[in-house]
Amino acid sequence: MSAQDKFYWLMGGIGAVLLLSSFIGWMLSRRVQGDSGRDVVDNLNARIKAWWIMVAVFAVAFMLGKMATIVMFALISWFALREFMTLTPTRPGDHRALSVSFFIAIPLQYALIADEWYALFSILIPVYGFLLLPSLSVLAQDVEHFLERAAKIQWGVMLTIYCISHVPALLLLDIPDYAGQNALLLFYLLLVVQLSDVLQYVFGKLFGKTKIAPVVSPSKTVEGFVGGALSATAIGAAMWWITPFTPLQAAGMSAAIVVMGFLGGLVLSAVKRSLGAKDWGSMIQGHGGMMDRMDSVSFAAPVFFHLTRYFFTP
C-alpha cells in the first residue's frame, strides 16, 4: 500500500469517527434534560466541531507538502508562545528576549528543520537560546525577580518552540523502507496523543473515582488514566500499518506517547493553576487556547522523535 493510499484510508477512518461523534452529539442534544446535562452536551458538540476544523487544517497542510507542514507548526508555536507569555508576567526589561524568541528563535528553529540540519536544530534553543535570552534581559539592568522572569521565558521557549518543533522534525528522519511516508508518523503521534486525552476524559467521566492530583487537575482520575491509556495504546498498536513499527513496537511507542502526554497535561495544568487561569486562551472553541491542545504534544513529541530516531534510523 502506498503512502497516499494509507493517508486516504486514515482520513476515511477519522472522518467516519467524526461523523459518528457528530450524530451522537446531535442525538444527545435532542434528548438531554437539565442545565448540567445540557452544558456537558454543548461542550461535547463544541469539541467535535473544533475537531472537524483541526483535522481539516492538518490534512490540507500535509497534502500541500513538507513546507506547508513546517509553516503550520511554526504558526502553532507562535500562537502557543503568545498565550504562554500573555499569562506569564514579564517586565519591560524582558522585551529584547521576547522579541528574539518570537522573531528569531521561531523562524530559525523551523528553517533548520526545512534545511534538515539536525545537529543545530537539536541544540539551538537548549544551548544557545538558554544562554542568550537571559543575557539580553540583563542588559536592561532590571534585577527585580530576574531569575523567575528568565526561567519563565526559557520555559515558554522550550515548550512552545523547541518541544513542539519535534513534530515536523519527524520529516527529517531517514527510516529504511519508509521513504516518503514520514508525514504519516506526524498523524500517528498527534492521533495517539489526542485520542489518549479524549479517552481519559471519557473513562474518567464514566468510571472515575480516585483522583490522581486533585489540587492540580480535579478531573484526572486513576480510572480515567488507566482506561484511556490502555485504549489509546491499543488503538496505536492497531495503527502499526501506517508506521515503520511492528504491532508490538507500535504498542510500546504508543505507551510512551500516552505516558508523556499525560505528564505534559498534568504539568501544564499546574502551571495554569499557579497563574490563576483555567485555560491558556480561547482560540479554539471547546478546547481553550492553542497551548491547551499542545500541552500533551509538547511532552510527547521530543520523546517520540528521539525514540524513533534511535531505534529506527541507521
Coordinates of C-alpha atoms in Angstrom, one line a residue:
M1 CA 0.0 0.0 0.0
S2 CA 1.4 3.4 -1.0
A3 CA 1.8 6.3 1.4
Q4 CA -1.1 8.1 -0.4
D5 CA -3.4 5.1 -0.1
K6 CA -2.5 4.9 3.7
F7 CA -3.3 8.6 4.0
Y8 CA -6.7 8.2 2.4
W9 CA -7.6 5.2 4.5
L10 CA -6.6 7.0 7.6
M11 CA -8.6 10.1 6.7
G12 CA -11.6 8.0 5.8
G13 CA -11.4 6.3 9.3
I14 CA -11.1 9.7 11.1
G15 CA -13.9 11.1 9.0
A16 CA -16.2 8.1 9.9
V17 CA -15.4 8.5 13.6
L18 CA -16.1 12.3 13.5
L19 CA -19.4 11.6 11.6
L20 CA -20.5 9.1 14.2
S21 CA -19.5 11.5 17.0
S22 CA -21.4 14.3 15.4
F23 CA -24.5 12.1 15.1
I24 CA -24.2 11.0 18.7
G25 CA -23.8 14.7 19.8
W26 CA -26.9 15.7 17.8
M27 CA -29.0 12.9 19.3
L28 CA -27.8 13.8 22.8
S29 CA -28.7 17.5 22.3
R30 CA -32.3 16.5 21.4
R31 CA -32.7 14.2 24.4
V32 CA -30.8 15.8 27.2
Q33 CA -32.7 17.5 30.0
G34 CA -31.5 19.7 32.8
D35 CA -29.0 22.5 32.7
S36 CA -26.0 20.5 33.9
G37 CA -26.6 17.8 31.3
R38 CA -27.0 20.3 28.5
D39 CA -23.8 22.1 29.5
V40 CA -21.9 18.8 29.1
V41 CA -23.5 18.0 25.7
D42 CA -22.9 21.6 24.5
N43 CA -19.3 21.3 25.5
L44 CA -19.0 17.9 23.7
N45 CA -20.6 19.3 20.5
A46 CA -18.2 22.3 20.6
R47 CA -15.3 20.0 20.9
I48 CA -16.5 17.8 18.0
K49 CA -16.9 20.9 15.7
A50 CA -13.4 22.1 16.7
W51 CA -12.0 18.6 15.8
W52 CA -13.6 18.8 12.3
I53 CA -11.7 22.1 11.8
M54 CA -8.4 21.0 13.2
V55 CA -8.4 17.7 11.2
A56 CA -9.2 19.6 8.0
V57 CA -6.4 22.1 8.6
F58 CA -3.9 19.3 9.3
A59 CA -5.0 17.3 6.3
V60 CA -4.7 20.2 3.9
A61 CA -1.2 21.1 5.3
F62 CA 0.1 17.6 4.9
M63 CA -1.3 17.3 1.4
L64 CA 0.4 20.5 0.4
G65 CA 3.7 19.0 1.5
K66 CA 6.7 19.5 3.7
M67 CA 7.0 23.3 3.7
A68 CA 3.3 23.8 4.4
T69 CA 3.5 21.5 7.4
I70 CA 6.6 23.3 8.7
V71 CA 4.9 26.7 8.3
M72 CA 1.8 25.4 10.0
F73 CA 3.7 24.2 13.1
A74 CA 5.7 27.5 13.2
L75 CA 2.4 29.3 13.4
I76 CA 1.3 26.9 16.2
S77 CA 4.5 27.7 18.1
W78 CA 3.9 31.4 17.6
F79 CA 0.3 31.3 19.0
A80 CA 1.3 28.9 21.8
L81 CA 4.2 31.2 22.9
R82 CA 2.0 34.2 22.7
E83 CA -0.5 32.5 25.1
F84 CA 2.2 31.4 27.4
M85 CA 3.7 34.9 27.6
T86 CA 0.3 36.6 27.9
L87 CA -0.4 34.6 31.1
T88 CA 3.2 34.9 32.4
P89 CA 4.0 38.3 33.9
T90 CA 7.0 40.0 32.3
R91 CA 8.6 43.4 32.6
P92 CA 9.9 46.0 30.0
G93 CA 13.4 44.6 30.6
D94 CA 12.3 41.3 29.0
H95 CA 11.3 42.9 25.7
R96 CA 14.6 42.1 24.0
A97 CA 14.4 38.5 24.9
L98 CA 10.8 38.2 23.9
S99 CA 11.4 39.8 20.6
V100 CA 14.2 37.4 19.9
S101 CA 12.0 34.5 20.9
F102 CA 9.2 35.4 18.6
F103 CA 11.0 36.9 15.6
I104 CA 14.3 35.0 15.5
A105 CA 14.0 31.7 17.5
I106 CA 10.8 30.5 15.9
P107 CA 11.7 31.2 12.2
L108 CA 15.3 29.9 12.7
Q109 CA 14.3 26.7 14.5
Y110 CA 11.8 25.8 11.7
A111 CA 14.2 26.9 9.0
L112 CA 16.7 24.4 10.4
I113 CA 14.0 21.7 10.1
A114 CA 13.3 22.7 6.5
D115 CA 17.1 22.6 5.8
E116 CA 17.3 19.2 7.5
W117 CA 20.1 20.5 9.8
Y118 CA 19.6 18.2 12.7
A119 CA 22.8 18.9 14.6
L120 CA 22.0 22.6 15.0
F121 CA 18.2 22.1 15.3
S122 CA 18.8 19.9 18.4
I123 CA 21.0 22.4 20.3
L124 CA 20.0 25.8 19.1
I125 CA 17.4 26.5 21.8
P126 CA 18.6 24.3 24.7
V127 CA 22.2 25.7 24.5
Y128 CA 22.4 29.0 22.6
G129 CA 18.9 30.1 23.4
F130 CA 19.3 29.2 27.1
L131 CA 22.4 31.4 27.3
L132 CA 21.3 34.2 25.1
L133 CA 17.8 35.1 26.4
P134 CA 18.8 36.0 30.0
S135 CA 21.9 37.8 28.6
L136 CA 19.6 40.0 26.6
S137 CA 17.3 40.7 29.6
V138 CA 20.2 41.5 31.9
L139 CA 21.3 44.4 29.7
A140 CA 18.2 46.2 30.8
Q141 CA 19.6 46.2 34.4
D142 CA 16.2 45.2 35.8
V143 CA 17.0 42.8 38.6
E144 CA 13.5 42.6 40.2
H145 CA 12.5 38.9 40.1
F146 CA 15.2 38.3 37.5
L147 CA 15.6 34.6 38.0
E148 CA 11.9 34.0 37.9
R149 CA 11.4 36.1 34.8
A150 CA 14.3 34.5 33.0
A151 CA 13.1 31.0 33.9
K152 CA 9.6 31.7 32.6
I153 CA 10.8 32.9 29.3
Q154 CA 13.2 29.9 28.9
W155 CA 10.4 27.5 29.9
G156 CA 8.0 29.1 27.4
V157 CA 10.5 28.9 24.6
M158 CA 11.4 25.3 25.3
L159 CA 7.8 24.2 25.5
T160 CA 6.3 26.1 22.7
I161 CA 9.1 26.2 20.2
Y162 CA 11.7 23.5 20.9
C163 CA 9.4 20.7 22.0
I164 CA 6.6 21.4 19.5
S165 CA 9.1 21.7 16.7
H166 CA 9.9 18.0 17.1
V167 CA 6.5 17.1 15.5
P168 CA 7.5 18.4 12.0
A169 CA 11.1 17.3 12.7
L170 CA 9.8 13.7 12.2
L171 CA 10.0 14.6 8.5
L172 CA 13.8 14.7 8.8
L173 CA 14.2 11.0 9.8
D174 CA 15.7 8.7 7.2
I175 CA 13.9 5.4 8.1
P176 CA 14.7 2.3 6.0
D177 CA 11.9 1.1 3.7
Y178 CA 9.7 4.1 4.8
A179 CA 10.7 6.8 2.3
G180 CA 8.0 9.3 1.5
Q181 CA 5.8 8.2 4.4
N182 CA 7.1 10.3 7.3
A183 CA 4.1 12.6 7.3
L184 CA 2.1 9.6 8.5
L185 CA 4.3 9.5 11.6
L186 CA 3.1 13.0 12.4
F187 CA -0.5 11.9 12.1
Y188 CA 0.3 8.9 14.2
L189 CA 1.8 10.9 17.0
L190 CA -1.0 13.5 17.1
L191 CA -3.8 10.9 16.9
V192 CA -2.4 8.8 19.8
V193 CA -1.8 11.9 21.9
Q194 CA -5.3 13.4 21.3
L195 CA -7.1 10.1 21.5
S196 CA -5.5 9.5 24.8
D197 CA -6.7 12.8 26.1
V198 CA -10.2 12.2 24.9
L199 CA -10.4 8.6 26.2
Q200 CA -9.0 9.6 29.6
Y201 CA -11.7 12.2 29.8
V202 CA -14.5 9.7 28.8
F203 CA -13.3 7.0 31.1
G204 CA -12.9 9.5 33.9
K205 CA -16.5 10.7 33.4
L206 CA -17.9 7.1 33.3
F207 CA -15.8 5.4 36.0
G208 CA -13.6 8.0 37.6
K209 CA -13.5 7.9 41.4
T210 CA -9.9 8.1 42.6
K211 CA -8.3 11.5 41.8
I212 CA -4.7 11.5 40.8
A213 CA -3.8 15.1 41.7
P214 CA -7.0 16.9 42.8
V215 CA -5.2 20.2 43.6
V216 CA -3.6 20.3 40.1
S217 CA -6.3 18.7 37.9
P218 CA -9.5 17.6 39.7
S219 CA -10.8 15.9 36.5
K220 CA -7.9 13.4 36.2
T221 CA -8.6 10.1 37.9
V222 CA -6.7 6.8 38.1
E223 CA -9.6 5.0 36.4
G224 CA -9.7 7.6 33.6
F225 CA -5.9 7.4 33.1
V226 CA -5.8 3.6 33.1
G227 CA -8.8 3.2 30.8
G228 CA -7.8 5.9 28.4
A229 CA -4.1 4.9 28.4
L230 CA -4.8 1.2 27.6
S231 CA -7.4 2.1 25.0
A232 CA -5.1 4.7 23.3
T233 CA -2.2 2.2 23.4
A234 CA -4.4 -0.5 21.8
I235 CA -5.5 1.9 19.1
G236 CA -1.9 3.0 18.5
A237 CA -0.9 -0.7 18.1
A238 CA -3.7 -1.3 15.7
M239 CA -2.4 1.6 13.5
W240 CA 1.0 0.0 13.1
W241 CA 0.4 -0.3 9.4
I242 CA 0.9 3.5 8.9
T243 CA 4.3 3.3 10.8
P244 CA 7.6 1.6 10.3
F245 CA 6.9 -0.3 13.6
T246 CA 5.7 -3.8 14.2
P247 CA 2.4 -4.1 16.1
L248 CA 4.3 -4.8 19.4
Q249 CA 6.7 -1.9 18.7
A250 CA 3.7 0.3 17.9
A251 CA 2.2 -0.6 21.3
G252 CA 5.4 0.3 23.0
M253 CA 5.7 3.6 21.2
S254 CA 2.1 4.4 21.9
A255 CA 2.5 3.7 25.6
A256 CA 5.5 6.1 25.7
I257 CA 3.4 8.8 23.9
V258 CA 0.5 8.3 26.3
V259 CA 2.5 8.5 29.4
M260 CA 4.5 11.6 28.3
G261 CA 1.3 13.2 27.1
F262 CA -0.4 12.6 30.4
L263 CA 2.6 14.1 32.3
G264 CA 2.6 17.1 29.9
G265 CA -1.1 17.8 30.5
L266 CA -0.6 17.5 34.3
V267 CA 2.5 19.7 34.4
L268 CA 0.9 22.5 32.3
S269 CA -2.3 22.3 34.4
A270 CA -0.1 23.0 37.4
V271 CA 1.4 26.0 35.6
K272 CA -2.1 27.3 34.7
R273 CA -3.3 26.9 38.3
S274 CA -0.2 28.7 39.6
L275 CA -1.1 31.6 37.3
G276 CA -4.8 31.5 38.3
A277 CA -6.1 30.6 34.8
K278 CA -8.5 27.8 33.7
D279 CA -7.3 27.8 30.1
W280 CA -4.3 29.2 28.2
G281 CA -6.7 31.1 25.8
S282 CA -9.9 30.9 23.9
M283 CA -8.6 30.5 20.4
I284 CA -10.2 27.1 19.8
Q285 CA -13.9 26.9 20.7
G286 CA -14.5 24.0 23.1
H287 CA -10.7 23.4 23.6
G288 CA -9.4 26.6 25.1
G289 CA -6.3 28.0 23.6
M290 CA -3.6 26.6 21.3
M291 CA -1.5 25.6 24.3
D292 CA -4.4 23.7 25.8
R293 CA -4.3 21.4 22.7
M294 CA -0.5 21.2 22.6
D295 CA 0.3 20.7 26.2
S296 CA 0.4 16.9 25.9
V297 CA 2.1 17.1 22.5
S298 CA 4.9 19.3 23.9
F299 CA 6.0 16.5 26.2
A300 CA 5.3 13.5 23.9
A301 CA 6.8 14.9 20.7
P302 CA 10.5 15.0 21.7
V303 CA 10.4 11.6 23.3
F304 CA 8.7 10.0 20.3
F305 CA 11.1 11.7 17.9
H306 CA 14.2 10.5 19.7
L307 CA 12.9 7.0 20.3
T308 CA 12.1 6.7 16.6
R309 CA 15.5 8.2 15.6
Y310 CA 17.5 6.0 18.0
F311 CA 15.8 2.7 17.2
F312 CA 14.6 3.0 13.6
T313 CA 17.2 5.1 11.7
P314 CA 20.7 3.9 10.7

